PDB file of C-alpha atoms in Angstrom:
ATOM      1  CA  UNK A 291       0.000   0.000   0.000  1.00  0.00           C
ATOM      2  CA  UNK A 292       2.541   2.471   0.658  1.00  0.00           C
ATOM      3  CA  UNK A 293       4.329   2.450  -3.119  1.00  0.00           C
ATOM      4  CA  UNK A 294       0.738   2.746  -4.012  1.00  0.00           C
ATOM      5  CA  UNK A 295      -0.151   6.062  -2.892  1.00  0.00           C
ATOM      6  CA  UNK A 296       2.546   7.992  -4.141  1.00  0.00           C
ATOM      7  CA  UNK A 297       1.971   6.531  -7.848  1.00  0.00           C
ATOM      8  CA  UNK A 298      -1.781   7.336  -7.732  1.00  0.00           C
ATOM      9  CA  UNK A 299      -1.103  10.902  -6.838  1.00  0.00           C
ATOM     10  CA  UNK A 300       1.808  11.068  -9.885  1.00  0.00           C
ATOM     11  CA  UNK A 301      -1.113   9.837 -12.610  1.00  0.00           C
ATOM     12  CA  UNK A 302      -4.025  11.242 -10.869  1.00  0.00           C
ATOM     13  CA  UNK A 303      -4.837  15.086 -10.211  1.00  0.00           C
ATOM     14  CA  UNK A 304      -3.660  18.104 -12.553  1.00  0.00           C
ATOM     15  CA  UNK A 305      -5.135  21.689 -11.946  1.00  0.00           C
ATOM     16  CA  UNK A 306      -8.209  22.311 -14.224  1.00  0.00           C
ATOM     17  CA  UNK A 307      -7.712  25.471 -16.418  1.00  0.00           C
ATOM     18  CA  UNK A 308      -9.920  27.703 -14.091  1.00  0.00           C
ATOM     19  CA  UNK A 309      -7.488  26.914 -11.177  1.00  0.00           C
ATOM     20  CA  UNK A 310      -4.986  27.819 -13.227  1.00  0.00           C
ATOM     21  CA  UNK A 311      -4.750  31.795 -13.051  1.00  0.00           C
ATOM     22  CA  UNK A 312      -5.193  31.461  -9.433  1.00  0.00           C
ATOM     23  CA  UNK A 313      -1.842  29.166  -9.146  1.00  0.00           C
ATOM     24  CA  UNK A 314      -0.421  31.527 -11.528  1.00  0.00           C
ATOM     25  CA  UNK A 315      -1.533  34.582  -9.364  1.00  0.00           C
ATOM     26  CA  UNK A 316      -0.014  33.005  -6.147  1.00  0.00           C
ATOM     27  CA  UNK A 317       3.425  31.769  -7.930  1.00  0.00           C
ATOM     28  CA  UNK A 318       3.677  35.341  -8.739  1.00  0.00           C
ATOM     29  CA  UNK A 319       3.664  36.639  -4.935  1.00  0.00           C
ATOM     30  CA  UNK A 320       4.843  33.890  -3.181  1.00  0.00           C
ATOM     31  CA  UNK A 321       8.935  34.113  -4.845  1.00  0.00           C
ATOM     32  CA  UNK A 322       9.740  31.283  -2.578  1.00  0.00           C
ATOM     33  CA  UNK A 323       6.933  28.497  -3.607  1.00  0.00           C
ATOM     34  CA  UNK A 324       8.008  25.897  -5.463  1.00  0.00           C
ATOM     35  CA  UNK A 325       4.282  24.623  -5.742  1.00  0.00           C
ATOM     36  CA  UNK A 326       0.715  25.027  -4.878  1.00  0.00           C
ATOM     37  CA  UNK A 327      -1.355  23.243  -2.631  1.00  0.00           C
ATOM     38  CA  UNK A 328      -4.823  22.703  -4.057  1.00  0.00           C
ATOM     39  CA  UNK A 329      -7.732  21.566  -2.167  1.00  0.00           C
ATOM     40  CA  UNK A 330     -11.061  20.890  -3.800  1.00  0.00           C
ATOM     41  CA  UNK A 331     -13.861  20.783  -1.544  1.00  0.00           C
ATOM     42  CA  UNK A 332     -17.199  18.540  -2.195  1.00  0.00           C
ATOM     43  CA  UNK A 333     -19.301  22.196  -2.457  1.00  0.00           C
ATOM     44  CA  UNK A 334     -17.634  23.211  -4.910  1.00  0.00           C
ATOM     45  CA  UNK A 335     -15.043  25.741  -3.170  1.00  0.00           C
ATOM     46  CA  UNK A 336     -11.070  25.322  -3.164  1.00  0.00           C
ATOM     47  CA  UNK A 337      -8.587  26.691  -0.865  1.00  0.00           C
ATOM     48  CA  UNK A 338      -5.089  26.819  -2.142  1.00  0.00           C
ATOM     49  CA  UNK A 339      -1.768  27.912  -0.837  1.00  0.00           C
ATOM     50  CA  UNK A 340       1.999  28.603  -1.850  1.00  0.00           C
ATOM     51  CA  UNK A 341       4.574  25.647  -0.548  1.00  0.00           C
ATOM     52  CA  UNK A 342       8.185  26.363   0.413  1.00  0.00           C
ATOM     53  CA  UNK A 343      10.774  23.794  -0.329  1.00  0.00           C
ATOM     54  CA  UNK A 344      10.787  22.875   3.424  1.00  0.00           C
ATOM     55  CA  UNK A 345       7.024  21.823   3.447  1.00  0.00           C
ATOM     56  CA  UNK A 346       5.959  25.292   5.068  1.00  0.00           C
ATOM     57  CA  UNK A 347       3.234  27.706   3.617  1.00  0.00           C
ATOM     58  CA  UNK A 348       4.669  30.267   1.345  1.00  0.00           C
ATOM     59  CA  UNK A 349       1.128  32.468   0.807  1.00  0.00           C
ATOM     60  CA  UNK A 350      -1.752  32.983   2.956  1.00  0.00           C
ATOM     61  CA  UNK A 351      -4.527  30.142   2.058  1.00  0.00           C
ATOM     62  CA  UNK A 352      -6.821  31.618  -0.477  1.00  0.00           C
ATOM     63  CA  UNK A 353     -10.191  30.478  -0.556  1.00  0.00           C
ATOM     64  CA  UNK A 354     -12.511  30.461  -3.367  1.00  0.00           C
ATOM     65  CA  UNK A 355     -15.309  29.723  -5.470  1.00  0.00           C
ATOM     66  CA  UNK A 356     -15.664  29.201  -9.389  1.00  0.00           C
ATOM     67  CA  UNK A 357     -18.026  32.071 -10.769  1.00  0.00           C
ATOM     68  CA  UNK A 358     -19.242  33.134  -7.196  1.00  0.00           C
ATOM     69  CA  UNK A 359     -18.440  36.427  -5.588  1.00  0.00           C
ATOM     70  CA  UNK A 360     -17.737  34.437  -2.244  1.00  0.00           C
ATOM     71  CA  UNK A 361     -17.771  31.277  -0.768  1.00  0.00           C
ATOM     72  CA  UNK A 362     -20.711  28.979   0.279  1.00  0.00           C
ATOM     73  CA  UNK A 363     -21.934  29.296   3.359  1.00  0.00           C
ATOM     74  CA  UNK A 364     -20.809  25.285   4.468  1.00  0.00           C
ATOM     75  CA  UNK A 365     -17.422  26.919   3.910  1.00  0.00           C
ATOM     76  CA  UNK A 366     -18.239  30.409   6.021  1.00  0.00           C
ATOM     77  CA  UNK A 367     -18.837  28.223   9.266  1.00  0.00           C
ATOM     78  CA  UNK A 368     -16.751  25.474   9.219  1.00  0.00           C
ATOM     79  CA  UNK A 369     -13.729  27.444   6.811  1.00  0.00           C
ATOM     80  CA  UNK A 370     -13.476  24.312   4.197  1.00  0.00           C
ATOM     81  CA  UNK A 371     -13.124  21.312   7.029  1.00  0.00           C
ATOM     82  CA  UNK A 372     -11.168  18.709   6.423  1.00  0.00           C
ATOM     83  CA  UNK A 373     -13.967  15.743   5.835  1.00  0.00           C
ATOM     84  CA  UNK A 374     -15.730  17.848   3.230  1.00  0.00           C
ATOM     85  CA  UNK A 375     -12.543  17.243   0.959  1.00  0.00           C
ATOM     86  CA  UNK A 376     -12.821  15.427  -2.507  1.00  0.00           C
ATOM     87  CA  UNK A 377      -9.054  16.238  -3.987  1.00  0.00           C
ATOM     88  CA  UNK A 378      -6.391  17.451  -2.911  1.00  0.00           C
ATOM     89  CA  UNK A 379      -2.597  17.467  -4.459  1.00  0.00           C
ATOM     90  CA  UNK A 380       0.037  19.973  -5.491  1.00  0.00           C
ATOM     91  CA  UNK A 381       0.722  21.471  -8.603  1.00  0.00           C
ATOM     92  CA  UNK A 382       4.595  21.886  -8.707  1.00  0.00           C
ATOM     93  CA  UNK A 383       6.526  24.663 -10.451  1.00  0.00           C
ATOM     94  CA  UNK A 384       8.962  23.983 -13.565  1.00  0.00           C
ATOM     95  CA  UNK A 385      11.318  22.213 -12.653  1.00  0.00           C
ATOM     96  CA  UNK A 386       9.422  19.834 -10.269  1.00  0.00           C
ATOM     97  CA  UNK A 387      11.931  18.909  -6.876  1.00  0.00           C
ATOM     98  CA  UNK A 388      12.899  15.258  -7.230  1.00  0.00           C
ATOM     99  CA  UNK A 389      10.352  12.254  -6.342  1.00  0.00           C
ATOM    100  CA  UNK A 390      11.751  12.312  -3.006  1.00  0.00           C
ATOM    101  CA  UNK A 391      11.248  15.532  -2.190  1.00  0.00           C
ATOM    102  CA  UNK A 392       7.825  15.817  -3.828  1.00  0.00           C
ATOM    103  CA  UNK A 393       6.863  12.902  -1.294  1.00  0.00           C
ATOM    104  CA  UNK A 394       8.178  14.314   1.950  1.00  0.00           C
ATOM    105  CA  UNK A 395       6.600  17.892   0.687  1.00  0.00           C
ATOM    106  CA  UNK A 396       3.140  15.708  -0.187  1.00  0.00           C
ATOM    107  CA  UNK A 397       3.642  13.897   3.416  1.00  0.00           C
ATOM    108  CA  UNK A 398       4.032  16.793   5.634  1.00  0.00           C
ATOM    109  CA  UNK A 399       1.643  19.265   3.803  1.00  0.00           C
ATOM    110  CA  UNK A 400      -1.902  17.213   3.413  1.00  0.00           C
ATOM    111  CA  UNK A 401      -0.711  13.801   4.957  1.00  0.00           C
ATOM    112  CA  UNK A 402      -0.860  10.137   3.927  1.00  0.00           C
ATOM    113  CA  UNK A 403      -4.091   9.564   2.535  1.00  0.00           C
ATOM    114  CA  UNK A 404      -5.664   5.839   1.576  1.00  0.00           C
ATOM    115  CA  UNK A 405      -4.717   4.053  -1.554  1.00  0.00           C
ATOM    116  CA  UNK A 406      -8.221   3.895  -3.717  1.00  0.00           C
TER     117      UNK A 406
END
């Protein structure tokens, strides 16, 4: 199970092209990232962040909603929580850190997460 997990988050999740300006937006004022945590929440709202090299935040977490002026209100009570989550991953800058270091990054930012 554990050389599972870190293959199904290589083939699985890639930023859709309306996340897209957002990462861009947050790579441009976080100099330090060298990725972007994205979190997509069953409701339809995503919170995403700026990752240092070390694993630590780089950017304040944005939250957000496609095509809404704010979020829902789920997300205005309980800020996004944690079993509400459908997807999460990081989208790395060009060039990616090595496997490795993706996995420690992955490990210490959102966890170990099941094997589906």
């Amino acid at each position: 199970m554990k050389k599972k997990a870190p293959e199904l988050r290589k083939k699985a999740l890639k930023a859709e092209k309306r996340e897209q300006a957002m990462i861009e937006g947050i790579l441009e004022g976080s100099p330090d990232a060298i990725g972007v945590v994205v979190i997509r929440l069953e409701c339809g709202c995503r919170k995403m962040a700026a990752v240092a090299k070390d694993g630590e935040p780089a950017s304040k977490i944005i939250m957000y909603r496609d095509m809404a002026e704010s979020i829902c209100e789920k997300c205005k009570q309980d800020n996004g929580a944690f079993v509400r989550v459908t997807e999460s991953f990081i989208h790395w800058v060009d060039p990616p850190p090595s496997d490795e270091e993706q996995e420690i990054i992955y490990r210490k930012v959102l966890g170990s997460q099941p094997a589906h």
